[in-house]
Amino acid sequence: MDRVLESDSLRASVSKTGSVLVPTMGALHEGHLTLVRLGKSEALRRDCKLVVSIFVNPDQFNDPADLQRYPRPIERDLGLLEAEGVDIAFTPAVEDVYPDDQPDAAPQPAVPEVGRLPGLEDAFRPGHFQGVCRVVSRLFDLCQPVAAVFGEKDWQQTRVVAAMCRQQARMTEILVGPTVREADGLAMSSRNQHLGPEQREHAGALWRSFQEAIKETDRAVAESRMRRVLTDAGFAVEYATIRDAETLMPSKDPTDQPLRMLAAGVVGGVRLLDNAPWRA
Ligand code: AMP
């Protein structure tokens, strides 16, 4: 595996072969590695290189404390990627992705409606999807991947990135890998390590709220059930809702399909989010 730190070297390494890209912020866990494996089989099938980027993008954090305490175990991450048969670990510095160390100076691509209108991550993390669109555009410009892999865990993000690619007429195919969960259903996340033992137990309510909601036949009842499970477990709920799975807008027509349950909230000072299909 090659470790590449500079965008010029990255461009040179993939220009002839083409690439499949898995963008991450590091602190890798089994969820990331599942995406890496999906990327690997795609890269083999398309006979091109598998690039995994590790870049903690300051531009998509709206909370400076969250950015500050974001874990960065780089040597461990590189070992994990090597073991998965990754061709290139791209680990740029901020100034390499954003000249002059200024994300604001880089072009800001238009954020598609699904990243502005639903009132979900867009509302609770202002500026987040601007940052995501900017860094994904930048990474895609650098390595022109034939395909890129994103996690279902961040469902709204997958819809935003796919819509942005359509807007920009990019050839990159957006692939979505499944969410990997702990034994109690909590989606793996690098932020889980900030949970104390008691809070960790309560965090399982996120998955449980979906299991409870799916038992209901009425959508409004299901939503209040989700919210109830979360508040009972001590969550400060930001949203707990069932939406059109593509536009993420509320859908009035009960026959609309597919639909998605989405929830986010804060427990013990840690913000968690998750989603699952509604009556798939
Ligand atoms: P992050 O490093 O948190 O920016 O995540 C990098 C990619 O991994 C994103 O596409 C996430 O959606 C995905 N991801 C994060 N957690 C999980 C998980 N538990 N299962 C599958 N994919 C995940």
PDB file of C-alpha atoms and ligand atoms in Angstrom:
ATOM      1  CA  MET A   1       0.000   0.000   0.000  1.00  0.00           C
ATOM      2  CA  ASP A   2       1.260   3.480  -0.812  1.00  0.00           C
ATOM      3  CA  ARG A   3       0.664   6.349   1.537  1.00  0.00           C
ATOM      4  CA  VAL A   4       0.143   9.521  -0.481  1.00  0.00           C
ATOM      5  CA  LEU A   5       0.116  12.916   1.210  1.00  0.00           C
ATOM      6  CA  GLU A   6      -0.070  15.283  -1.697  1.00  0.00           C
ATOM      7  CA  SER A   7      -2.755  15.772  -4.270  1.00  0.00           C
ATOM      8  CA  ASP A   8      -0.297  16.005  -7.166  1.00  0.00           C
ATOM      9  CA  SER A   9       1.096  12.558  -6.355  1.00  0.00           C
ATOM     10  CA  LEU A  10      -2.415  11.198  -5.978  1.00  0.00           C
ATOM     11  CA  ARG A  11      -3.428  12.499  -9.386  1.00  0.00           C
ATOM     12  CA  ALA A  12      -0.305  10.974 -10.920  1.00  0.00           C
ATOM     13  CA  SER A  13      -0.912   7.579  -9.259  1.00  0.00           C
ATOM     14  CA  VAL A  14      -4.487   7.148 -10.458  1.00  0.00           C
ATOM     15  CA  SER A  15      -4.542   9.010 -13.764  1.00  0.00           C
ATOM     16  CA  LYS A  16      -3.763   5.926 -15.841  1.00  0.00           C
ATOM     17  CA  THR A  17      -5.573   3.216 -13.913  1.00  0.00           C
ATOM     18  CA  GLY A  18      -8.678   5.008 -12.625  1.00  0.00           C
ATOM     19  CA  SER A  19      -9.820   4.627  -9.039  1.00  0.00           C
ATOM     20  CA  VAL A  20     -12.560   3.707  -6.640  1.00  0.00           C
ATOM     21  CA  LEU A  21     -12.630   6.076  -3.659  1.00  0.00           C
ATOM     22  CA  VAL A  22     -13.747   5.504  -0.074  1.00  0.00           C
ATOM     23  CA  PRO A  23     -13.686   8.859   1.754  1.00  0.00           C
ATOM     24  CA  THR A  24     -13.310   8.724   5.540  1.00  0.00           C
ATOM     25  CA  MET A  25     -12.256  10.904   8.459  1.00  0.00           C
ATOM     26  CA  GLY A  26     -10.205   8.057   9.963  1.00  0.00           C
ATOM     27  CA  ALA A  27     -10.581   6.492  13.425  1.00  0.00           C
ATOM     28  CA  LEU A  28     -11.586   3.485  11.402  1.00  0.00           C
ATOM     29  CA  HIS A  29     -13.981   0.848  12.698  1.00  0.00           C
ATOM     30  CA  GLU A  30     -15.703  -2.176  11.230  1.00  0.00           C
ATOM     31  CA  GLY A  31     -18.278   0.097   9.519  1.00  0.00           C
ATOM     32  CA  HIS A  32     -15.559   1.827   7.499  1.00  0.00           C
ATOM     33  CA  LEU A  33     -13.877  -1.499   6.764  1.00  0.00           C
ATOM     34  CA  THR A  34     -17.107  -2.864   5.293  1.00  0.00           C
ATOM     35  CA  LEU A  35     -17.133   0.074   2.873  1.00  0.00           C
ATOM     36  CA  VAL A  36     -13.461  -0.572   2.121  1.00  0.00           C
ATOM     37  CA  ARG A  37     -14.266  -4.212   1.251  1.00  0.00           C
ATOM     38  CA  LEU A  38     -17.091  -3.118  -1.019  1.00  0.00           C
ATOM     39  CA  GLY A  39     -14.678  -0.647  -2.629  1.00  0.00           C
ATOM     40  CA  LYS A  40     -12.074  -3.378  -3.042  1.00  0.00           C
ATOM     41  CA  SER A  41     -14.399  -5.713  -4.922  1.00  0.00           C
ATOM     42  CA  GLU A  42     -15.498  -2.803  -7.155  1.00  0.00           C
ATOM     43  CA  ALA A  43     -11.892  -1.841  -7.844  1.00  0.00           C
ATOM     44  CA  LEU A  44     -11.002  -5.436  -8.761  1.00  0.00           C
ATOM     45  CA  ARG A  45     -14.065  -5.727 -10.984  1.00  0.00           C
ATOM     46  CA  ARG A  46     -13.225  -2.486 -12.775  1.00  0.00           C
ATOM     47  CA  ASP A  47      -9.512  -3.149 -12.800  1.00  0.00           C
ATOM     48  CA  CYS A  48      -8.556   0.093 -11.087  1.00  0.00           C
ATOM     49  CA  LYS A  49      -6.976   1.239  -7.829  1.00  0.00           C
ATOM     50  CA  LEU A  50      -8.683   1.435  -4.470  1.00  0.00           C
ATOM     51  CA  VAL A  51      -8.049   4.769  -2.740  1.00  0.00           C
ATOM     52  CA  VAL A  52      -9.125   5.370   0.850  1.00  0.00           C
ATOM     53  CA  SER A  53      -8.844   8.968   1.991  1.00  0.00           C
ATOM     54  CA  ILE A  54      -8.391   9.920   5.609  1.00  0.00           C
ATOM     55  CA  PHE A  55      -9.087  13.592   6.051  1.00  0.00           C
ATOM     56  CA  VAL A  56     -10.668  15.273   9.038  1.00  0.00           C
ATOM     57  CA  ASN A  57     -12.366  18.059   7.155  1.00  0.00           C
ATOM     58  CA  PRO A  58     -12.533  21.122   9.429  1.00  0.00           C
ATOM     59  CA  ASP A  59     -15.089  22.628   7.070  1.00  0.00           C
ATOM     60  CA  GLN A  60     -17.868  20.185   7.959  1.00  0.00           C
ATOM     61  CA  PHE A  61     -17.682  20.566  11.740  1.00  0.00           C
ATOM     62  CA  ASN A  62     -20.012  23.186  13.104  1.00  0.00           C
ATOM     63  CA  ASP A  63     -18.802  22.573  16.667  1.00  0.00           C
ATOM     64  CA  PRO A  64     -15.104  23.447  17.244  1.00  0.00           C
ATOM     65  CA  ALA A  65     -14.991  21.188  20.334  1.00  0.00           C
ATOM     66  CA  ASP A  66     -16.176  18.244  18.229  1.00  0.00           C
ATOM     67  CA  LEU A  67     -13.371  18.917  15.711  1.00  0.00           C
ATOM     68  CA  GLN A  68     -10.831  19.316  18.495  1.00  0.00           C
ATOM     69  CA  ARG A  69     -11.602  16.000  20.153  1.00  0.00           C
ATOM     70  CA  TYR A  70     -12.090  14.015  16.948  1.00  0.00           C
ATOM     71  CA  PRO A  71      -9.802  10.944  17.306  1.00  0.00           C
ATOM     72  CA  ARG A  72      -6.855  10.653  14.899  1.00  0.00           C
ATOM     73  CA  PRO A  73      -5.123   7.248  15.357  1.00  0.00           C
ATOM     74  CA  ILE A  74      -3.348   7.410  11.992  1.00  0.00           C
ATOM     75  CA  GLU A  75      -0.799   4.572  12.388  1.00  0.00           C
ATOM     76  CA  ARG A  76      -3.495   2.156  13.495  1.00  0.00           C
ATOM     77  CA  ASP A  77      -5.732   3.226  10.606  1.00  0.00           C
ATOM     78  CA  LEU A  78      -2.956   2.676   8.066  1.00  0.00           C
ATOM     79  CA  GLY A  79      -2.363  -0.841   9.438  1.00  0.00           C
ATOM     80  CA  LEU A  80      -6.051  -1.680   9.024  1.00  0.00           C
ATOM     81  CA  LEU A  81      -6.133  -0.381   5.446  1.00  0.00           C
ATOM     82  CA  GLU A  82      -2.981  -2.272   4.533  1.00  0.00           C
ATOM     83  CA  ALA A  83      -4.576  -5.499   5.790  1.00  0.00           C
ATOM     84  CA  GLU A  84      -7.624  -4.896   3.540  1.00  0.00           C
ATOM     85  CA  GLY A  85      -5.500  -4.694   0.401  1.00  0.00           C
ATOM     86  CA  VAL A  86      -6.009  -0.967  -0.163  1.00  0.00           C
ATOM     87  CA  ASP A  87      -3.761   0.387  -2.936  1.00  0.00           C
ATOM     88  CA  ILE A  88      -3.472   3.995  -1.795  1.00  0.00           C
ATOM     89  CA  ALA A  89      -4.107   5.658   1.561  1.00  0.00           C
ATOM     90  CA  PHE A  90      -4.544   9.340   0.785  1.00  0.00           C
ATOM     91  CA  THR A  91      -3.832  11.374   3.924  1.00  0.00           C
ATOM     92  CA  PRO A  92      -3.569  15.005   2.861  1.00  0.00           C
ATOM     93  CA  ALA A  93      -2.982  17.970   5.133  1.00  0.00           C
ATOM     94  CA  VAL A  94      -5.625  20.690   5.303  1.00  0.00           C
ATOM     95  CA  GLU A  95      -3.473  23.039   3.219  1.00  0.00           C
ATOM     96  CA  ASP A  96      -3.142  20.425   0.500  1.00  0.00           C
ATOM     97  CA  VAL A  97      -6.894  20.025   0.129  1.00  0.00           C
ATOM     98  CA  TYR A  98      -7.542  23.709   0.641  1.00  0.00           C
ATOM     99  CA  PRO A  99      -4.804  25.992  -0.635  1.00  0.00           C
ATOM    100  CA  ASP A 100      -3.772  28.593   1.955  1.00  0.00           C
ATOM    101  CA  ASP A 101      -5.466  26.457   4.597  1.00  0.00           C
ATOM    102  CA  GLN A 102      -8.689  28.256   3.723  1.00  0.00           C
ATOM    103  CA  PRO A 103     -11.699  26.069   2.976  1.00  0.00           C
ATOM    104  CA  ASP A 104     -13.660  29.270   2.354  1.00  0.00           C
ATOM    105  CA  ALA A 105     -11.359  30.150  -0.532  1.00  0.00           C
ATOM    106  CA  ALA A 106     -12.209  26.932  -2.414  1.00  0.00           C
ATOM    107  CA  PRO A 107     -15.222  26.997  -4.716  1.00  0.00           C
ATOM    108  CA  GLN A 108     -18.477  26.195  -2.945  1.00  0.00           C
ATOM    109  CA  PRO A 109     -20.575  23.827  -5.050  1.00  0.00           C
ATOM    110  CA  ALA A 110     -24.330  24.267  -4.872  1.00  0.00           C
ATOM    111  CA  VAL A 111     -25.876  22.173  -2.105  1.00  0.00           C
ATOM    112  CA  PRO A 112     -28.781  20.197  -3.616  1.00  0.00           C
ATOM    113  CA  GLU A 113     -32.288  20.599  -2.187  1.00  0.00           C
ATOM    114  CA  VAL A 114     -32.058  17.334  -0.254  1.00  0.00           C
ATOM    115  CA  GLY A 115     -29.233  18.972   1.714  1.00  0.00           C
ATOM    116  CA  ARG A 116     -31.157  22.207   2.367  1.00  0.00           C
ATOM    117  CA  LEU A 117     -34.874  21.584   2.687  1.00  0.00           C
ATOM    118  CA  PRO A 118     -35.708  18.525   4.830  1.00  0.00           C
ATOM    119  CA  GLY A 119     -34.936  20.142   8.208  1.00  0.00           C
ATOM    120  CA  LEU A 120     -32.845  17.172   9.373  1.00  0.00           C
ATOM    121  CA  GLU A 121     -29.006  17.291   9.414  1.00  0.00           C
ATOM    122  CA  ASP A 122     -29.263  20.446   7.292  1.00  0.00           C
ATOM    123  CA  ALA A 123     -31.139  22.212  10.094  1.00  0.00           C
ATOM    124  CA  PHE A 124     -29.289  20.812  13.114  1.00  0.00           C
ATOM    125  CA  ARG A 125     -25.781  21.096  11.664  1.00  0.00           C
ATOM    126  CA  PRO A 126     -25.807  24.397   9.794  1.00  0.00           C
ATOM    127  CA  GLY A 127     -23.034  24.514   7.208  1.00  0.00           C
ATOM    128  CA  HIS A 128     -22.381  20.789   7.448  1.00  0.00           C
ATOM    129  CA  PHE A 129     -23.505  19.885   3.927  1.00  0.00           C
ATOM    130  CA  GLN A 130     -21.718  22.906   2.472  1.00  0.00           C
ATOM    131  CA  GLY A 131     -18.559  21.381   3.948  1.00  0.00           C
ATOM    132  CA  VAL A 132     -19.427  17.880   2.743  1.00  0.00           C
ATOM    133  CA  CYS A 133     -20.198  19.086  -0.808  1.00  0.00           C
ATOM    134  CA  ARG A 134     -17.009  21.106  -0.919  1.00  0.00           C
ATOM    135  CA  VAL A 135     -14.691  18.332   0.295  1.00  0.00           C
ATOM    136  CA  VAL A 136     -16.347  15.594  -1.785  1.00  0.00           C
ATOM    137  CA  SER A 137     -16.141  17.779  -4.917  1.00  0.00           C
ATOM    138  CA  ARG A 138     -12.515  18.485  -4.172  1.00  0.00           C
ATOM    139  CA  LEU A 139     -11.639  14.813  -3.589  1.00  0.00           C
ATOM    140  CA  PHE A 140     -13.537  13.793  -6.736  1.00  0.00           C
ATOM    141  CA  ASP A 141     -11.679  16.461  -8.752  1.00  0.00           C
ATOM    142  CA  LEU A 142      -8.358  15.139  -7.475  1.00  0.00           C
ATOM    143  CA  CYS A 143      -8.867  11.461  -8.233  1.00  0.00           C
ATOM    144  CA  GLN A 144     -11.807  11.385 -10.664  1.00  0.00           C
ATOM    145  CA  PRO A 145     -13.083   8.113  -9.209  1.00  0.00           C
ATOM    146  CA  VAL A 146     -15.233   5.829 -11.364  1.00  0.00           C
ATOM    147  CA  ALA A 147     -17.099   4.948  -8.164  1.00  0.00           C
ATOM    148  CA  ALA A 148     -17.150   6.165  -4.573  1.00  0.00           C
ATOM    149  CA  VAL A 149     -18.510   4.371  -1.522  1.00  0.00           C
ATOM    150  CA  PHE A 150     -20.539   6.029   1.257  1.00  0.00           C
ATOM    151  CA  GLY A 151     -22.260   4.558   4.325  1.00  0.00           C
ATOM    152  CA  GLU A 152     -25.997   4.110   4.681  1.00  0.00           C
ATOM    153  CA  LYS A 153     -25.482   5.269   8.290  1.00  0.00           C
ATOM    154  CA  ASP A 154     -25.369   8.852   6.986  1.00  0.00           C
ATOM    155  CA  TRP A 155     -28.418   8.445   4.764  1.00  0.00           C
ATOM    156  CA  GLN A 156     -29.029  12.122   4.056  1.00  0.00           C
ATOM    157  CA  GLN A 157     -25.361  12.495   3.113  1.00  0.00           C
ATOM    158  CA  THR A 158     -25.666   9.685   0.523  1.00  0.00           C
ATOM    159  CA  ARG A 159     -28.667  11.469  -1.053  1.00  0.00           C
ATOM    160  CA  VAL A 160     -26.867  14.838  -1.005  1.00  0.00           C
ATOM    161  CA  VAL A 161     -23.725  13.448  -2.631  1.00  0.00           C
ATOM    162  CA  ALA A 162     -25.677  11.515  -5.278  1.00  0.00           C
ATOM    163  CA  ALA A 163     -27.759  14.618  -6.120  1.00  0.00           C
ATOM    164  CA  MET A 164     -24.641  16.793  -6.252  1.00  0.00           C
ATOM    165  CA  CYS A 165     -23.012  14.373  -8.706  1.00  0.00           C
ATOM    166  CA  ARG A 166     -26.089  14.571 -10.928  1.00  0.00           C
ATOM    167  CA  GLN A 167     -26.040  18.384 -10.739  1.00  0.00           C
ATOM    168  CA  GLN A 168     -22.371  18.485 -11.649  1.00  0.00           C
ATOM    169  CA  ALA A 169     -22.813  15.849 -14.383  1.00  0.00           C
ATOM    170  CA  ARG A 170     -20.118  13.688 -12.827  1.00  0.00           C
ATOM    171  CA  MET A 171     -19.442  10.167 -14.078  1.00  0.00           C
ATOM    172  CA  THR A 172     -18.703   8.865 -10.565  1.00  0.00           C
ATOM    173  CA  GLU A 173     -21.112   6.152  -9.471  1.00  0.00           C
ATOM    174  CA  ILE A 174     -22.214   6.524  -5.830  1.00  0.00           C
ATOM    175  CA  LEU A 175     -22.335   3.184  -4.013  1.00  0.00           C
ATOM    176  CA  VAL A 176     -23.924   2.786  -0.592  1.00  0.00           C
ATOM    177  CA  GLY A 177     -22.615   0.255   1.951  1.00  0.00           C
ATOM    178  CA  PRO A 178     -24.701  -1.180   4.818  1.00  0.00           C
ATOM    179  CA  THR A 179     -24.574   0.124   8.408  1.00  0.00           C
ATOM    180  CA  VAL A 180     -22.483  -2.007  10.757  1.00  0.00           C
ATOM    181  CA  ARG A 181     -23.893  -2.215  14.292  1.00  0.00           C
ATOM    182  CA  GLU A 182     -22.830  -3.229  17.792  1.00  0.00           C
ATOM    183  CA  ALA A 183     -24.600  -6.188  19.427  1.00  0.00           C
ATOM    184  CA  ASP A 184     -27.385  -3.941  20.820  1.00  0.00           C
ATOM    185  CA  GLY A 185     -27.969  -2.302  17.431  1.00  0.00           C
ATOM    186  CA  LEU A 186     -26.034   0.929  18.056  1.00  0.00           C
ATOM    187  CA  ALA A 187     -24.451   1.978  14.753  1.00  0.00           C
ATOM    188  CA  MET A 188     -20.675   2.016  14.996  1.00  0.00           C
ATOM    189  CA  SER A 189     -19.257   5.523  15.124  1.00  0.00           C
ATOM    190  CA  SER A 190     -15.975   7.059  16.148  1.00  0.00           C
ATOM    191  CA  ARG A 191     -18.033   9.285  18.458  1.00  0.00           C
ATOM    192  CA  ASN A 192     -19.292   6.287  20.470  1.00  0.00           C
ATOM    193  CA  GLN A 193     -16.013   6.204  22.383  1.00  0.00           C
ATOM    194  CA  HIS A 194     -17.000   9.472  24.069  1.00  0.00           C
ATOM    195  CA  LEU A 195     -19.950   7.720  25.759  1.00  0.00           C
ATOM    196  CA  GLY A 196     -19.613   6.693  29.402  1.00  0.00           C
ATOM    197  CA  PRO A 197     -20.789   3.160  30.365  1.00  0.00           C
ATOM    198  CA  GLU A 198     -24.260   4.263  31.433  1.00  0.00           C
ATOM    199  CA  GLN A 199     -24.751   6.539  28.421  1.00  0.00           C
ATOM    200  CA  ARG A 200     -23.508   3.768  26.182  1.00  0.00           C
ATOM    201  CA  GLU A 201     -26.336   1.602  27.468  1.00  0.00           C
ATOM    202  CA  HIS A 202     -28.886   4.342  26.778  1.00  0.00           C
ATOM    203  CA  ALA A 203     -27.518   4.888  23.274  1.00  0.00           C
ATOM    204  CA  GLY A 204     -29.020   1.547  22.229  1.00  0.00           C
ATOM    205  CA  ALA A 205     -32.409   3.320  22.343  1.00  0.00           C
ATOM    206  CA  LEU A 206     -31.780   4.745  18.893  1.00  0.00           C
ATOM    207  CA  TRP A 207     -32.014   1.324  17.264  1.00  0.00           C
ATOM    208  CA  ARG A 208     -34.742   0.237  19.677  1.00  0.00           C
ATOM    209  CA  SER A 209     -36.844   3.244  18.677  1.00  0.00           C
ATOM    210  CA  PHE A 210     -36.869   1.944  15.083  1.00  0.00           C
ATOM    211  CA  GLN A 211     -37.818  -1.555  16.219  1.00  0.00           C
ATOM    212  CA  GLU A 212     -40.734  -0.110  18.180  1.00  0.00           C
ATOM    213  CA  ALA A 213     -41.826   2.224  15.383  1.00  0.00           C
ATOM    214  CA  ILE A 214     -41.952  -0.551  12.827  1.00  0.00           C
ATOM    215  CA  LYS A 215     -44.558  -2.370  14.913  1.00  0.00           C
ATOM    216  CA  GLU A 216     -47.019   0.496  14.422  1.00  0.00           C
ATOM    217  CA  THR A 217     -49.177   0.780  11.337  1.00  0.00           C
ATOM    218  CA  ASP A 218     -49.899   4.496  11.597  1.00  0.00           C
ATOM    219  CA  ARG A 219     -47.003   6.727  10.640  1.00  0.00           C
ATOM    220  CA  ALA A 220     -47.739   9.553  13.101  1.00  0.00           C
ATOM    221  CA  VAL A 221     -48.106   7.039  15.947  1.00  0.00           C
ATOM    222  CA  ALA A 222     -44.832   5.417  14.889  1.00  0.00           C
ATOM    223  CA  GLU A 223     -43.061   8.771  14.988  1.00  0.00           C
ATOM    224  CA  SER A 224     -44.290   9.580  18.471  1.00  0.00           C
ATOM    225  CA  ARG A 225     -43.315   6.084  19.593  1.00  0.00           C
ATOM    226  CA  MET A 226     -39.765   6.681  18.345  1.00  0.00           C
ATOM    227  CA  ARG A 227     -39.575   9.977  20.142  1.00  0.00           C
ATOM    228  CA  ARG A 228     -40.921   8.435  23.347  1.00  0.00           C
ATOM    229  CA  VAL A 229     -38.352   5.619  23.375  1.00  0.00           C
ATOM    230  CA  LEU A 230     -35.587   8.183  22.882  1.00  0.00           C
ATOM    231  CA  THR A 231     -36.708  10.669  25.522  1.00  0.00           C
ATOM    232  CA  ASP A 232     -37.269   7.832  28.022  1.00  0.00           C
ATOM    233  CA  ALA A 233     -33.618   6.844  27.496  1.00  0.00           C
ATOM    234  CA  GLY A 234     -32.466  10.405  28.220  1.00  0.00           C
ATOM    235  CA  PHE A 235     -31.970  11.609  24.652  1.00  0.00           C
ATOM    236  CA  ALA A 236     -32.436  15.268  23.812  1.00  0.00           C
ATOM    237  CA  VAL A 237     -34.195  14.488  20.542  1.00  0.00           C
ATOM    238  CA  GLU A 238     -33.428  16.658  17.509  1.00  0.00           C
ATOM    239  CA  TYR A 239     -35.634  14.765  15.094  1.00  0.00           C
ATOM    240  CA  ALA A 240     -37.407  11.403  14.962  1.00  0.00           C
ATOM    241  CA  THR A 241     -39.321  11.189  11.753  1.00  0.00           C
ATOM    242  CA  ILE A 242     -40.448   9.095   8.797  1.00  0.00           C
ATOM    243  CA  ARG A 243     -39.716  10.599   5.392  1.00  0.00           C
ATOM    244  CA  ASP A 244     -39.633   9.901   1.691  1.00  0.00           C
ATOM    245  CA  ALA A 245     -36.385   7.935   1.380  1.00  0.00           C
ATOM    246  CA  GLU A 246     -35.152   9.930  -1.622  1.00  0.00           C
ATOM    247  CA  THR A 247     -36.216  13.548  -1.096  1.00  0.00           C
ATOM    248  CA  LEU A 248     -36.307  13.218   2.727  1.00  0.00           C
ATOM    249  CA  MET A 249     -39.355  15.452   2.730  1.00  0.00           C
ATOM    250  CA  PRO A 250     -42.498  14.535   4.674  1.00  0.00           C
ATOM    251  CA  SER A 251     -44.721  12.504   2.410  1.00  0.00           C
ATOM    252  CA  LYS A 252     -48.473  12.998   2.701  1.00  0.00           C
ATOM    253  CA  ASP A 253     -49.497  10.055   0.577  1.00  0.00           C
ATOM    254  CA  PRO A 254     -49.571   6.884   2.713  1.00  0.00           C
ATOM    255  CA  THR A 255     -48.892   4.756  -0.380  1.00  0.00           C
ATOM    256  CA  ASP A 256     -45.576   6.547  -1.037  1.00  0.00           C
ATOM    257  CA  GLN A 257     -42.613   4.178  -0.987  1.00  0.00           C
ATOM    258  CA  PRO A 258     -39.861   3.773  -0.060  1.00  0.00           C
ATOM    259  CA  LEU A 259     -39.908   5.569   3.266  1.00  0.00           C
ATOM    260  CA  ARG A 260     -37.170   5.937   5.848  1.00  0.00           C
ATOM    261  CA  MET A 261     -37.093   6.392   9.624  1.00  0.00           C
ATOM    262  CA  LEU A 262     -34.465   8.943  10.635  1.00  0.00           C
ATOM    263  CA  ALA A 263     -33.507  10.057  14.119  1.00  0.00           C
ATOM    264  CA  ALA A 264     -30.847  12.169  15.792  1.00  0.00           C
ATOM    265  CA  GLY A 265     -30.302  13.355  19.311  1.00  0.00           C
ATOM    266  CA  VAL A 266     -27.803  14.035  22.039  1.00  0.00           C
ATOM    267  CA  VAL A 267     -27.149  11.661  24.909  1.00  0.00           C
ATOM    268  CA  GLY A 268     -24.468  12.372  27.509  1.00  0.00           C
ATOM    269  CA  GLY A 269     -23.113  15.235  25.430  1.00  0.00           C
ATOM    270  CA  VAL A 270     -22.620  13.007  22.363  1.00  0.00           C
ATOM    271  CA  ARG A 271     -24.660  13.560  19.217  1.00  0.00           C
ATOM    272  CA  LEU A 272     -25.820  10.334  17.579  1.00  0.00           C
ATOM    273  CA  LEU A 273     -27.854   9.667  14.458  1.00  0.00           C
ATOM    274  CA  ASP A 274     -29.255   6.640  12.672  1.00  0.00           C
ATOM    275  CA  ASN A 275     -31.839   5.572  10.110  1.00  0.00           C
ATOM    276  CA  ALA A 276     -33.582   2.470   8.819  1.00  0.00           C
ATOM    277  CA  PRO A 277     -36.139   1.584   6.165  1.00  0.00           C
ATOM    278  CA  TRP A 278     -39.790   1.870   7.153  1.00  0.00           C
ATOM    279  CA  ARG A 279     -41.722  -1.221   6.054  1.00  0.00           C
ATOM    280  CA  ALA A 280     -39.188  -2.261   3.461  1.00  0.00           C
TER     281      ALA A 280
HETATM  282  P1  AMP B   1     -16.689   9.229   8.693  1.00  0.00           P
HETATM  283  O1  AMP B   1     -15.285   8.758   8.854  1.00  0.00           O
HETATM  284  O2  AMP B   1     -17.481   9.220   9.940  1.00  0.00           O
HETATM  285  O3  AMP B   1     -16.804  10.494   7.897  1.00  0.00           O
HETATM  286  O4  AMP B   1     -17.380   8.113   7.793  1.00  0.00           O
HETATM  287  C1  AMP B   1     -16.822   7.723   6.566  1.00  0.00           C
HETATM  288  C2  AMP B   1     -17.821   6.857   5.862  1.00  0.00           C
HETATM  289  O5  AMP B   1     -18.112   5.710   6.663  1.00  0.00           O
HETATM  290  C3  AMP B   1     -19.149   7.572   5.614  1.00  0.00           C
HETATM  291  O6  AMP B   1     -19.606   7.253   4.321  1.00  0.00           O
HETATM  292  C4  AMP B   1     -20.035   7.001   6.682  1.00  0.00           C
HETATM  293  O7  AMP B   1     -21.391   6.993   6.312  1.00  0.00           O
HETATM  294  C5  AMP B   1     -19.503   5.599   6.814  1.00  0.00           C
HETATM  295  N1  AMP B   1     -19.843   4.991   8.108  1.00  0.00           N
HETATM  296  C6  AMP B   1     -19.753   5.559   9.336  1.00  0.00           C
HETATM  297  N2  AMP B   1     -20.205   4.714  10.289  1.00  0.00           N
HETATM  298  C7  AMP B   1     -20.600   3.576   9.653  1.00  0.00           C
HETATM  299  C8  AMP B   1     -21.169   2.336  10.089  1.00  0.00           C
HETATM  300  N3  AMP B   1     -21.420   2.078  11.380  1.00  0.00           N
HETATM  301  N4  AMP B   1     -21.448   1.399   9.146  1.00  0.00           N
HETATM  302  C9  AMP B   1     -21.177   1.654   7.833  1.00  0.00           C
HETATM  303  N5  AMP B   1     -20.644   2.794   7.361  1.00  0.00           N
HETATM  304  C10 AMP B   1     -20.368   3.750   8.259  1.00  0.00           C
END
